[in-house]
Every structure is written in structure tokens, then in C-alpha cells.
Tab-separated table of C-alpha atoms in Angstrom:
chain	number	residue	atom	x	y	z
X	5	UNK	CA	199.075	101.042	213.701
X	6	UNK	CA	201.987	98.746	213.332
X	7	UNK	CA	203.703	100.982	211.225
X	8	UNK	CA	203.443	103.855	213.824
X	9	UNK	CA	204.969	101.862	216.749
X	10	UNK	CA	207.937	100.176	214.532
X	11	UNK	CA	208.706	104.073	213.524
X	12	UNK	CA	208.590	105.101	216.816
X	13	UNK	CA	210.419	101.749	218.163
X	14	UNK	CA	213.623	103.112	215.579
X	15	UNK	CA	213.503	106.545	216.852
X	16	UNK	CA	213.830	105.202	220.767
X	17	UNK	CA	216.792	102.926	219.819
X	18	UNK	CA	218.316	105.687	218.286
X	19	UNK	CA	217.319	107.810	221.265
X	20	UNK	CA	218.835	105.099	223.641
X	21	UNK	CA	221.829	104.470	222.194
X	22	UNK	CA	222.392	108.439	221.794
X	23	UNK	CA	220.950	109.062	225.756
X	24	UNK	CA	223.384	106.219	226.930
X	25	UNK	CA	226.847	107.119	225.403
X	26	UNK	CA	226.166	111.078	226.139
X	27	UNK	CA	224.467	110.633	229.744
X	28	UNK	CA	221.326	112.645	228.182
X	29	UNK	CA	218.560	110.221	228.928
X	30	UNK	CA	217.169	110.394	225.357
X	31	UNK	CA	214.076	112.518	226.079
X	32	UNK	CA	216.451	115.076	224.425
X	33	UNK	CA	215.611	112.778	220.990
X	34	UNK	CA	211.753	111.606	222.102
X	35	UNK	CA	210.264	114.914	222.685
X	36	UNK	CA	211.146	116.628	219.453
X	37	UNK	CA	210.701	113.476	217.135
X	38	UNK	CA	207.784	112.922	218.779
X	39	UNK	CA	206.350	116.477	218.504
X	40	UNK	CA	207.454	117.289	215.134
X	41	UNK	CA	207.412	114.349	213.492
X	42	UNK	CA	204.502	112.377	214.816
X	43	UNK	CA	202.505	114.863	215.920
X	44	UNK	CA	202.177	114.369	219.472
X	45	UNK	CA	201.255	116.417	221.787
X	46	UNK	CA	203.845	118.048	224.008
X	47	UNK	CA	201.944	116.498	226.976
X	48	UNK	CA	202.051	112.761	225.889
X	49	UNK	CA	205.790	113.618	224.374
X	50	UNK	CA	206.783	114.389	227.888
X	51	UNK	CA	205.100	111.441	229.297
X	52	UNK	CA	206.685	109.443	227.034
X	53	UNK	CA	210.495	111.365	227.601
X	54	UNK	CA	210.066	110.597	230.736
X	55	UNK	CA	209.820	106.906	230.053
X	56	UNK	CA	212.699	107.307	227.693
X	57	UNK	CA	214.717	108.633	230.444
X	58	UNK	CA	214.116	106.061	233.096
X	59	UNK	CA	214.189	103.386	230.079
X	60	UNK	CA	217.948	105.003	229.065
X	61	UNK	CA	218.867	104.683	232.871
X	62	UNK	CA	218.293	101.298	233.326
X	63	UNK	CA	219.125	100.077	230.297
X	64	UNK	CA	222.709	101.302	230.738
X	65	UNK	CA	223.616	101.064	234.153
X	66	UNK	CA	223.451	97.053	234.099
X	67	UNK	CA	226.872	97.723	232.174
X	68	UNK	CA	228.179	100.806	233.625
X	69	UNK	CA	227.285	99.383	237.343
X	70	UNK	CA	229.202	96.774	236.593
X	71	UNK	CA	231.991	97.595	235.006
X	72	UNK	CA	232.578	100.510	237.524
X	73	UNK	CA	231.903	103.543	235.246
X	74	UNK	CA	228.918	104.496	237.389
X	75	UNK	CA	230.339	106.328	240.601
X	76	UNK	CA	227.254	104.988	243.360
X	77	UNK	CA	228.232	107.136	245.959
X	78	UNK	CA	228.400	110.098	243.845
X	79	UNK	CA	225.060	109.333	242.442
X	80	UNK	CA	223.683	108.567	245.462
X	81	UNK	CA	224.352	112.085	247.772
X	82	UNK	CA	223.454	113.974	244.374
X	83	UNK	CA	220.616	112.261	244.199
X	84	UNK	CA	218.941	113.765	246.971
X	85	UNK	CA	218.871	117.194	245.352
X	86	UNK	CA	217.707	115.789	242.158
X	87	UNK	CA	214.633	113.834	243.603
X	88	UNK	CA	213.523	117.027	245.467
X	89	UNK	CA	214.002	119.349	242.633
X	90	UNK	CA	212.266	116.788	240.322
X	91	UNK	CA	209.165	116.681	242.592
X	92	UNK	CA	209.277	121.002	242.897
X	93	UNK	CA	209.271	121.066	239.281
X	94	UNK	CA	206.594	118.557	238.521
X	95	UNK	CA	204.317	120.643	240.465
X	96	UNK	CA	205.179	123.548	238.697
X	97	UNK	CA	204.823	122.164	235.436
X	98	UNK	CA	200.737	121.828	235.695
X	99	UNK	CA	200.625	125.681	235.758
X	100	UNK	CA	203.256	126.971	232.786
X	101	UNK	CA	202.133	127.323	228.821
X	102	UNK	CA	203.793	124.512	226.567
X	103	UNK	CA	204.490	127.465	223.982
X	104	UNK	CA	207.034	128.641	226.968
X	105	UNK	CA	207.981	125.262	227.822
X	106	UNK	CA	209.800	124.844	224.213
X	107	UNK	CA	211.816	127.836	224.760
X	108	UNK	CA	212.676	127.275	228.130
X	109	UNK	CA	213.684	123.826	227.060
X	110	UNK	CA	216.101	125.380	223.860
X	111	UNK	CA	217.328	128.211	226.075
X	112	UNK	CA	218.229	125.445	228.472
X	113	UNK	CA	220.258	123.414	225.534
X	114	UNK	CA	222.134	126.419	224.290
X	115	UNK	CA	223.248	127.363	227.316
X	116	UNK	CA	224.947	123.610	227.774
X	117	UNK	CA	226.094	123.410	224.323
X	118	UNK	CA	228.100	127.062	225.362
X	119	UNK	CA	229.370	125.472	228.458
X	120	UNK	CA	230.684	121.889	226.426
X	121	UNK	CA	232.559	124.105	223.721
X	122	UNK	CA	234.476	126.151	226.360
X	123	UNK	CA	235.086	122.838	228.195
X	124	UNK	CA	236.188	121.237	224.782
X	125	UNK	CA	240.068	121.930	224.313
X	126	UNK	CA	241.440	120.179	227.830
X	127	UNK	CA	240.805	116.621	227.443
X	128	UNK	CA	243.341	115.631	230.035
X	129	UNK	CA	241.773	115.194	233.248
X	130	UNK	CA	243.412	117.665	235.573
X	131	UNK	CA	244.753	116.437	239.189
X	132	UNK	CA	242.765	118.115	241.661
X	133	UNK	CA	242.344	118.567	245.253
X	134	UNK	CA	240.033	116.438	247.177
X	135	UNK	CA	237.259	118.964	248.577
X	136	UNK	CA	236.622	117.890	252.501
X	137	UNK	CA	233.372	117.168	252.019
X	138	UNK	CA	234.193	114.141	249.567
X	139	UNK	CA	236.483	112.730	252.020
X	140	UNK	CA	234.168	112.798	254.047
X	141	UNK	CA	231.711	111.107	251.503
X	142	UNK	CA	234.224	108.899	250.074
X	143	UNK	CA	233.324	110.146	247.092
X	144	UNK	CA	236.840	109.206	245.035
X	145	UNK	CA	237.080	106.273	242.574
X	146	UNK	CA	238.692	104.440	239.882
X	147	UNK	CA	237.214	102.991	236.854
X	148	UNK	CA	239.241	101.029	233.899
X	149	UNK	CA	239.103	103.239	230.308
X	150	UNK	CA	238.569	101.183	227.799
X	151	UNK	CA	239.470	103.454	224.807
X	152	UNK	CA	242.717	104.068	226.491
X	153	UNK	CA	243.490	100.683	228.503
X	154	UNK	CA	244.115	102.549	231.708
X	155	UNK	CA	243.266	102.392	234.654
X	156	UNK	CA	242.167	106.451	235.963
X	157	UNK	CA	241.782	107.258	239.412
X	158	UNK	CA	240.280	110.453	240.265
X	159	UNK	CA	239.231	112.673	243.187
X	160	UNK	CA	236.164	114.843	243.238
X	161	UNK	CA	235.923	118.969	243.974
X	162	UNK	CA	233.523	121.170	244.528
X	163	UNK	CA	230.937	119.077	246.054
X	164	UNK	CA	228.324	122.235	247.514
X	165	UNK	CA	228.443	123.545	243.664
X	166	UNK	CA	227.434	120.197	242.473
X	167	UNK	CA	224.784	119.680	244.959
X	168	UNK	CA	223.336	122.977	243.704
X	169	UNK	CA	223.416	122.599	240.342
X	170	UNK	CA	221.795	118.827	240.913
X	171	UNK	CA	219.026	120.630	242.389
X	172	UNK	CA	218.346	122.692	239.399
X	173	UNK	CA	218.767	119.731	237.314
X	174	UNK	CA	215.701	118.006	239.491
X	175	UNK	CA	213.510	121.063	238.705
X	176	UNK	CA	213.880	121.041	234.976
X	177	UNK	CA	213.414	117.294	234.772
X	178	UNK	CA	210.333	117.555	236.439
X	179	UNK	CA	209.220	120.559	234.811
X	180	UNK	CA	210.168	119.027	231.264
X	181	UNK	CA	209.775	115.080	231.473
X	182	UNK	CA	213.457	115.297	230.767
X	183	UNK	CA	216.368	114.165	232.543
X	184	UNK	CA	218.183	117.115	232.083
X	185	UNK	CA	221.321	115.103	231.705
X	186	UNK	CA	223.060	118.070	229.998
X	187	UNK	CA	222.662	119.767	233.374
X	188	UNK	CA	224.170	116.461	234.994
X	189	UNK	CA	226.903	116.179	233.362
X	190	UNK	CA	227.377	119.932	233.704
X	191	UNK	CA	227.385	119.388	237.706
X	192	UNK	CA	230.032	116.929	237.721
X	193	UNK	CA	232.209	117.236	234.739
X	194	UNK	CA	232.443	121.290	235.183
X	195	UNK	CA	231.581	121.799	239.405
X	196	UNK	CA	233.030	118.539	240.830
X	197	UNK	CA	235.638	117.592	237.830
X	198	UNK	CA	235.170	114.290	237.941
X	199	UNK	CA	236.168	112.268	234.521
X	200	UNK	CA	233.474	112.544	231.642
X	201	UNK	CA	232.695	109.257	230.983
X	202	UNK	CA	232.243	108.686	235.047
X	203	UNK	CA	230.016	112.159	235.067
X	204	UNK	CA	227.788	110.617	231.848
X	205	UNK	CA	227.487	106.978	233.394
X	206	UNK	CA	226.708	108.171	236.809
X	207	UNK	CA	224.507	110.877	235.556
X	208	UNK	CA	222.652	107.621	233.237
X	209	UNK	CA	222.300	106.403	236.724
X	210	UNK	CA	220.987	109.463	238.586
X	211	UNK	CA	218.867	110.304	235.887
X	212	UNK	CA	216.529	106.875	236.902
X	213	UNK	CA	216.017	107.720	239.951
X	214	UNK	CA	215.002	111.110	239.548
X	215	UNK	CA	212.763	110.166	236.647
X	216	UNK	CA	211.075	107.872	238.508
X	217	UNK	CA	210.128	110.611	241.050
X	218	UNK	CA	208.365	112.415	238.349
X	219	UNK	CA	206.898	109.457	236.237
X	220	UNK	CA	205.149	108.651	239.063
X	221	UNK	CA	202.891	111.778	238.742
X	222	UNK	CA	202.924	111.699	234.871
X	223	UNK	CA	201.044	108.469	234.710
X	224	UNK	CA	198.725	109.125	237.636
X	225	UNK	CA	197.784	112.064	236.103
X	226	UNK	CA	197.674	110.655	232.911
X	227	UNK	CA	200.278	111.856	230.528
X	228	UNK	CA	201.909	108.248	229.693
X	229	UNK	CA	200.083	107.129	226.644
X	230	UNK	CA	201.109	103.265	226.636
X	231	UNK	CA	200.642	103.052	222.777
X	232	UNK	CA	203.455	105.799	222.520
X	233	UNK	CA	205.377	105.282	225.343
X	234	UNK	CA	205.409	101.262	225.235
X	235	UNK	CA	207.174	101.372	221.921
X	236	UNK	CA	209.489	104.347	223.176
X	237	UNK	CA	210.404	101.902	226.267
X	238	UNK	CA	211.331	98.772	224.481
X	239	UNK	CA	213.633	101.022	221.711
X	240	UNK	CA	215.203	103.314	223.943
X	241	UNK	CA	216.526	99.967	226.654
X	242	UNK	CA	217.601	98.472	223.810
X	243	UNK	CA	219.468	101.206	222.514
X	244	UNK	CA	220.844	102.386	226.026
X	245	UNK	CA	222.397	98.659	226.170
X	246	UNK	CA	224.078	98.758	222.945
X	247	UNK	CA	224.990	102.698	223.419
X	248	UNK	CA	226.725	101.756	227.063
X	249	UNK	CA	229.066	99.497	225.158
X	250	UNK	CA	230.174	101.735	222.498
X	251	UNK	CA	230.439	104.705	224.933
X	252	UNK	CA	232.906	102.643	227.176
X	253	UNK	CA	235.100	102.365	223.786
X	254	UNK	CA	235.461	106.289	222.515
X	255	UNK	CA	237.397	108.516	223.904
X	256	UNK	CA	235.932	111.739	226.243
X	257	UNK	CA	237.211	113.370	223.658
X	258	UNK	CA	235.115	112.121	221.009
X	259	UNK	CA	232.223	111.907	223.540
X	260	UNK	CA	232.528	115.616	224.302
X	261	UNK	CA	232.578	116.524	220.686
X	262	UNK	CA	229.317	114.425	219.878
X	263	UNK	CA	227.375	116.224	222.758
X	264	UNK	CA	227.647	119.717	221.768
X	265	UNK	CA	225.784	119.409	217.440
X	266	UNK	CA	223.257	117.381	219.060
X	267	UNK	CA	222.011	119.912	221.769
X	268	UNK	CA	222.285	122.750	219.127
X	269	UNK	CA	220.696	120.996	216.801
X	270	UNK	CA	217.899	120.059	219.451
X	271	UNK	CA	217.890	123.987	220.841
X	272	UNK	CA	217.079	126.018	217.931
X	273	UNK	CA	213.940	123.194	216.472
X	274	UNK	CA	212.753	123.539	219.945
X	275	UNK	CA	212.960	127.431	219.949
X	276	UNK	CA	211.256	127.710	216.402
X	277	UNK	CA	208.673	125.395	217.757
X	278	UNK	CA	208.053	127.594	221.060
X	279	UNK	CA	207.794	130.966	218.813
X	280	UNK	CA	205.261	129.328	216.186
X	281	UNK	CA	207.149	130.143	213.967
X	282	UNK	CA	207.273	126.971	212.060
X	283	UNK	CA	204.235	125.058	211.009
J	13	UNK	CA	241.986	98.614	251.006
J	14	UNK	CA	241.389	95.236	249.210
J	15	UNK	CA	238.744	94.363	251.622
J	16	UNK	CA	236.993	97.971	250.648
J	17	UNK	CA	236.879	97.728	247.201
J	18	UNK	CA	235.157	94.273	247.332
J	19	UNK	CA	232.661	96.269	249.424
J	20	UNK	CA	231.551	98.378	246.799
J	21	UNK	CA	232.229	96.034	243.991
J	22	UNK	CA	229.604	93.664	245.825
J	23	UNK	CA	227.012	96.860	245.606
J	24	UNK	CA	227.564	97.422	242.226
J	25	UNK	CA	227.479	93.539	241.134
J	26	UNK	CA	223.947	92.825	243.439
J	27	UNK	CA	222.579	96.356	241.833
J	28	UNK	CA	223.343	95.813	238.126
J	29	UNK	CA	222.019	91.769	238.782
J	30	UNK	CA	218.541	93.052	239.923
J	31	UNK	CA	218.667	95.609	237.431
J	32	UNK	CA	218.832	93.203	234.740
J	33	UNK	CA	216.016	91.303	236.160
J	34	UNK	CA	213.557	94.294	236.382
J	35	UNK	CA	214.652	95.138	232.804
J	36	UNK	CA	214.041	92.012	230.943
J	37	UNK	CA	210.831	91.721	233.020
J	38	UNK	CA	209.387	95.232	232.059
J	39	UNK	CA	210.065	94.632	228.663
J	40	UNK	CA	208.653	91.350	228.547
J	41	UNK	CA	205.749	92.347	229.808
J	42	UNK	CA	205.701	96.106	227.394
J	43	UNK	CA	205.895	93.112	224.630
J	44	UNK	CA	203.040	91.097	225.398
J	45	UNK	CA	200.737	94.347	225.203
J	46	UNK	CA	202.156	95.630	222.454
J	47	UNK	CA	201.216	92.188	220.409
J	48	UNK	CA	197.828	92.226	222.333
J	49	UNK	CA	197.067	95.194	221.067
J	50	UNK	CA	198.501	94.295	217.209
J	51	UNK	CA	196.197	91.338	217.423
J	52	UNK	CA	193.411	92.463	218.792
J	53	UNK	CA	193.621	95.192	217.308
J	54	UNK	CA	191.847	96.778	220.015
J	55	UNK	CA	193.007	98.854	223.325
J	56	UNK	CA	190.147	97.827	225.174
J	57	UNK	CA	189.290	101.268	225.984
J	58	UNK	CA	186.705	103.487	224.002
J	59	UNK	CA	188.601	105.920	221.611
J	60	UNK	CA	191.810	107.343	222.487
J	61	UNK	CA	191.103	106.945	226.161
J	62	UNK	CA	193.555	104.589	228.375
J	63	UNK	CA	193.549	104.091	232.015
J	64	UNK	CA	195.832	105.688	234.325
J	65	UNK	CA	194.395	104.705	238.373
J	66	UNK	CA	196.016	101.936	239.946
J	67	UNK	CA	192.723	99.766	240.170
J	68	UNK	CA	191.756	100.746	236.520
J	69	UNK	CA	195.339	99.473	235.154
J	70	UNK	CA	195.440	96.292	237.185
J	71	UNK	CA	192.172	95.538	236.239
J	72	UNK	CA	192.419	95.827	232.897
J	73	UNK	CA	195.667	94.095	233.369
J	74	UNK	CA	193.699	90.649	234.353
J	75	UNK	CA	191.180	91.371	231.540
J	76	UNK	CA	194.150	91.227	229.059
J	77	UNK	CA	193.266	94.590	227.734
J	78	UNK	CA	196.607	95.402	225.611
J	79	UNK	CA	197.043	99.166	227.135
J	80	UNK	CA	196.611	98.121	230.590
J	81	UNK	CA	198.910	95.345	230.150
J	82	UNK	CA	201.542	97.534	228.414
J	83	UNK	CA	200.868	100.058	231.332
J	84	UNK	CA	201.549	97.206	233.779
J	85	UNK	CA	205.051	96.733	231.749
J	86	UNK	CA	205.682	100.709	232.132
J	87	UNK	CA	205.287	100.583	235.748
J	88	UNK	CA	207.446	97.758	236.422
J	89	UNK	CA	210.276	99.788	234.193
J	90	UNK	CA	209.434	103.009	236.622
J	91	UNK	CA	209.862	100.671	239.555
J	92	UNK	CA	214.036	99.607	238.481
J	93	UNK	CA	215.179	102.801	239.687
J	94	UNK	CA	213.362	102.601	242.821
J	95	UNK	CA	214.173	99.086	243.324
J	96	UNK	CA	217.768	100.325	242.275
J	97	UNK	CA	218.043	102.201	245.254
J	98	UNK	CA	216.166	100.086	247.419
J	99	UNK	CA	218.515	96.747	246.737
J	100	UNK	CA	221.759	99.545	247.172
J	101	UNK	CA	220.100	100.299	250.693
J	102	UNK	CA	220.623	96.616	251.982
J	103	UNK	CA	223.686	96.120	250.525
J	104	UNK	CA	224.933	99.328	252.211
J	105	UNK	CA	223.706	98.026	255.206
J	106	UNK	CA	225.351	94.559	255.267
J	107	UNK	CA	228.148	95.882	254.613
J	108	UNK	CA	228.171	98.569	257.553
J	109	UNK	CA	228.108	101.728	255.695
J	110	UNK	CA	226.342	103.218	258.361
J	111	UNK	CA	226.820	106.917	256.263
J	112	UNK	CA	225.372	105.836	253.116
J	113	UNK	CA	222.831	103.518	254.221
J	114	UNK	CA	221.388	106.785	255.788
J	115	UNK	CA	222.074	108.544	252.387
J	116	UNK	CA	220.179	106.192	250.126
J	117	UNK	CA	217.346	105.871	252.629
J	118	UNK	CA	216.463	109.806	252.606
J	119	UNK	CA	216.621	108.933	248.572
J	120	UNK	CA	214.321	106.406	248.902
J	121	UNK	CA	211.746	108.280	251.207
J	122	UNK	CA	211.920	110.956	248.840
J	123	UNK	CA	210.921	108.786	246.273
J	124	UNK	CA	207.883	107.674	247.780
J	125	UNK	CA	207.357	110.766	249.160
J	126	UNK	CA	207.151	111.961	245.709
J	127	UNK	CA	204.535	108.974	244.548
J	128	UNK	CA	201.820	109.837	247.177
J	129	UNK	CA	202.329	113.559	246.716
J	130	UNK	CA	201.402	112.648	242.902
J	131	UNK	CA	198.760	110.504	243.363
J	132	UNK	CA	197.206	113.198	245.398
């Protein structure tokens, strides 16, 4: 019994440092492992993602709250498309197959992994035009890069697209017990160009918030197995705390080209998985 | 512009401060089940049952039962983000951001919105 937790307890720290430096929330690590190498079922392994996810949220944001990587306002406004999509999806979730819910979940992945390679070349953060609406919001900022000892200042675009996207990003996390950070970071880095590590953090953040929405009906309905997801809690906030100091010292660069094996990687075991086709 | 920036700097010190707090205290709490249960080497509940009402949880809670307790633990760590939001909310409003005192209040509605709709 101890054995099983202090396994799972290493995956989770893995899974939080991992969640915390890429703004993924870690469920993207806790629901395979869990599945295919434990043995769980894909219900309890979303229970427990979902704990990873509001575990990899909180864990980081102590540091990137206060060292100004997290952008509040912009995680704030985005946040009320994600909670509405989360609770949509939730809802949804009761009624679809988990064969489909693998695939849905790889499709997902590939098509972000697609997106981060096209995005991969331009690491220089282009100068953009504020969109009305986030003057309007306030949403511009400045946060100090450690990995390049400069201070960035940056203004924020296309804040409808984002909002829309964020919405999308709500259903899947409810439908999936995953933050669908990928989708996140998607939203803000792509849609409202906003710098990467400020799109992960605040997307760390969001990703809280939202979960929270959907853990809620999770463990009232009974899909948070505290033997599983108690060890997955106290690994993954101790791995988001160490992850949100090592992601404040690599570059976007290097961030950018760490997020796009691991959600291949994670697409295609998730796809076999869906179409039986291992086991 | 000085004077704004130690606005928002004062929300994001207060909300990473009571972050920490919930944090340590979920995890403490996760902890103490987990080493109940290691102990004991029981769950308290028959087979691979474990509780998931309110009453059920909190009672079990009191009884020391190691899942309920590690439940407890689980809740308290769902509860940061709300509390999160909920601490950003007062800040906001001391501060006068009429604007985003609003925004972060429709967050937090939705939020419980989103707890009674699952419960039901």
C-alpha cells in the first residue's frame, strides 16, 4: 500500500514540476500514468487530474503571483469563460464513452503540439497594438525575465479571440478533468500575444480556478478516490513549487521547445489507448 | 503611475500570502490521512468504498477515518482557488477598482454557481 502511494507521490512531483514550468496543469502526466501504468480507471484518473490541476495551480502561483509573472487581470476576465465552459463540459462528460474520451483527449494534444511547432521559430516577442478592449481592461503589464535580466513590458491583442478560445478551454477541462492548459496557453500566447512565460504562469493561475469549478462535481459525485488522489496532491504542489522556480530561469525558447515532445508523446499513448489497440 | 503599480502589487502580495496558507494547510492535513491510513492500515470504509457527501466526509473526518480525513485535506486544496479569487475580490475593492471588483465577483458566483449545480 505504501509502495503504491510513494510511486504515485514520484509521478505527481514529476507531474508538478512538468504542469508548472509548461502552464499544463499536470493532469496531462496523471491521467496516462495513472491509466497505463497503475491501472486506474479513467474515471478515478480524471478525478485525480483534476486534483493535479488545481494542486499545479496553487502550488505555483504563490511564486508567479508574486514575482509578477502571473498577469491577474488577464486571468481574471478570461476566467469567466473558462468557469462557464468548465461547468458545460462537466455536464456533458456523464453522457460520452471513455473509449472516445481518449481520442478526443489525443486529437486535442496533436492539434496543440501542430500549433507550438508553427509558433516555434519567432522567439522575439513582437510589438503589437493594444486591442481597445484591453485598454479598456487594463490588461497590459510588465514582469522581470529572469533568464534574460530584463525587464519586458508588453501589450495584449486580440482579446474577443481569446475569450473564445478560453471558453473552449472550460469545456474540455470539464469534459476531461484536465486543465487544458495547452488550450490556455494557445489563447494567449497565439490570440492575445502576450509573452510565453506570462501566458503559462497566468494560465497556472486560471487553470485553479476553473478546476475548482469542476472538482466540485467530481468529488460529489464521487470520482476523487482520496487514496489516489491524496498522494497525487501532495507530489504534484510540491513539484509545481520547485517547477515555478526553474521555469522563471529558461528561456521561452527552451520552454516552447519542451512543450511540443511532451504533448506528442502524450497524444498518440492516449490515441492507442482510445482504439484498444494496445493491451 | 507609481501609486498604480503598488495597487496591483498589493493584490498580488495579499493573494500569493493566503495562497501559501491554504497550501501548507491542505497538505498538512492530505498528510495526516495519508499516515492514518499507513498505520491503521485501514480506510475506515468497507472495501474500496470511500465517502463522497459532505456529512459523510466530515463525519468521518471527526472519527479519524484516514480517507475522510485525506478527503477533508482535498477539499481545503479545491477551496485555494476559490479563496484565490475571493481574497482578489476585497483587495480589488479597497483599492477602488470598481471594474474588476465586478469582474472577479461574476467569477466567483460562477464558481458557486457551479458547486450547487454539482451537488445537485
Amino acid at each position: 500500500m505504501i509502495i503504491f502511494s510513494l510511486q504515485i507521490l514520484l509521478i505527481s512531483i514529476l507531474a508538478g514540476i512538468v504542469g508548472s514550468v509548461l502552464g499544463l496543469g499536470g493532469g496531462i502526466i496523471v491521467t496516462p500514468a495513472l491509466t497505463l501504468l497503475f491501472g486506474v480507471s479513467i474515471e478515478h484518473a480524471i478525478g485525480a487530474s483534476i486534483i493535479s490541476v488545481i494542486a499545479t495551480s496553487s502550488g505555483s502561483a504563490i511564486a508567479y503571483i508574486r514575482d509578477r509573472i502571473t498577469n491577474l487581470r488577464v486571468g481574471m476576465f478570461l476566467e469567466i469563460a473558462t468557469t462557464i465552459g468548465a461547468i458545460t463540459g462537466a455536464f456533458i462528460g456523464g453522457i460520452i464513452a471513455p473509449n472516445l474520451l481518449y481520442i478526443i483527449f489525443g486529437l486535442l494534444l496533436i492539434y496543440s503540439a501542430v500549433n507550438m511547432i508553427k509558433k516555434k521559430k519567432g522567439d522575439q516577442q513582437e510589438q503589437i497594438e493594444m486591442h481597445p478592449a484591453a485598454q479598456k481592461l487594463k490588461l497590459q503589464g510588465s514582469y522581470y525575465d529572469k533568464a534574460i535580466k530584463e525587464n519586458i513590458s508588453y501589450n495584449v491583442g486580440n482579446v474577443y479571440g481569446g475569450f473564445g478560445v478560453m471558453y473552449g478551454a472550460g469545456i474540455i477541462s470539464g469534459l476531461l478533468g484536465i486543465g487544458s492548459g495547452s488550450f490556455k496557453v494557445m489563447a494567449m500566447d497565439v490570440f492575445m500575444k502576450l509573452p510565453l512565460k506570462v501566458s503559462t504562469a497566468t494560465s497556472n493561475f486560471m487553470m485553479g480556478v476553473t478546476g475548482a469549478a469542476s472538482a466540485g462535481v467530481y468529488l460529489l459525485r464521487g470520482d476523487i478516490d482520496p487514496h489516489i488522489a491524496g498522494p497525487v496532491a501532495l507530489g504534484v504542489l510540491a513539484g509545481a513549487t520547485l517547477g515555478a522556480q526553474i521555469m522563471q530561469r529558461l528561456k521561452s525558447k527552451t520552454i516552447r521547445m519542451l512543450f511540443i515532445p511532451v504533448l506528442v508523446y502524450v497524444a498518440i499513448q492516449m490515441i492507442v489507448q482510445g482504439m484498444g489497440l494496445s493491451k | 503611475m507609481n501609486d498604480k503599480k503598488t495597487d496591483i502589487q498589493d493584490v498580488e502580495l495579499a493573494v500569493s500570502r493566503w495562497l501559501r496558507i491554504g497550501v501548507i494547510l491542505s497538505a498538512v492535513v492530505i498528510l495526516i490521512g495519508l499516515i492514518l491510513l499507513f498505520i491503521t492500515g485501514t480506510s475506515g470504509y468497507p472495501g474500496n468504498t470511500y465517502p463522497h457527501s459532505l456529512s459523510d466526509i466530515f463525519n468521518g473526518a471527526i472519527e479519524l477515518k484516514s480517507y475522510a480525513v485525506i478527503t477533508v485535506g482535498l477539499i481545503l486544496l479545491i477551496l485555494t482557488p476559490v479563496l484565490r479569487v475571493a481574497i482578489s475580490i476585497w483587495v480589488f475593492m479597497r483599492e477602488g477598482d470598481k471594474l474588476y471588483m465586478g469582474i472577479t465577483t461574476i467569477v466567483l458566483l460562477i464558481l458557486i454557481v457551479s458547486f450547487v449545480l454539482g451537488k445537485a
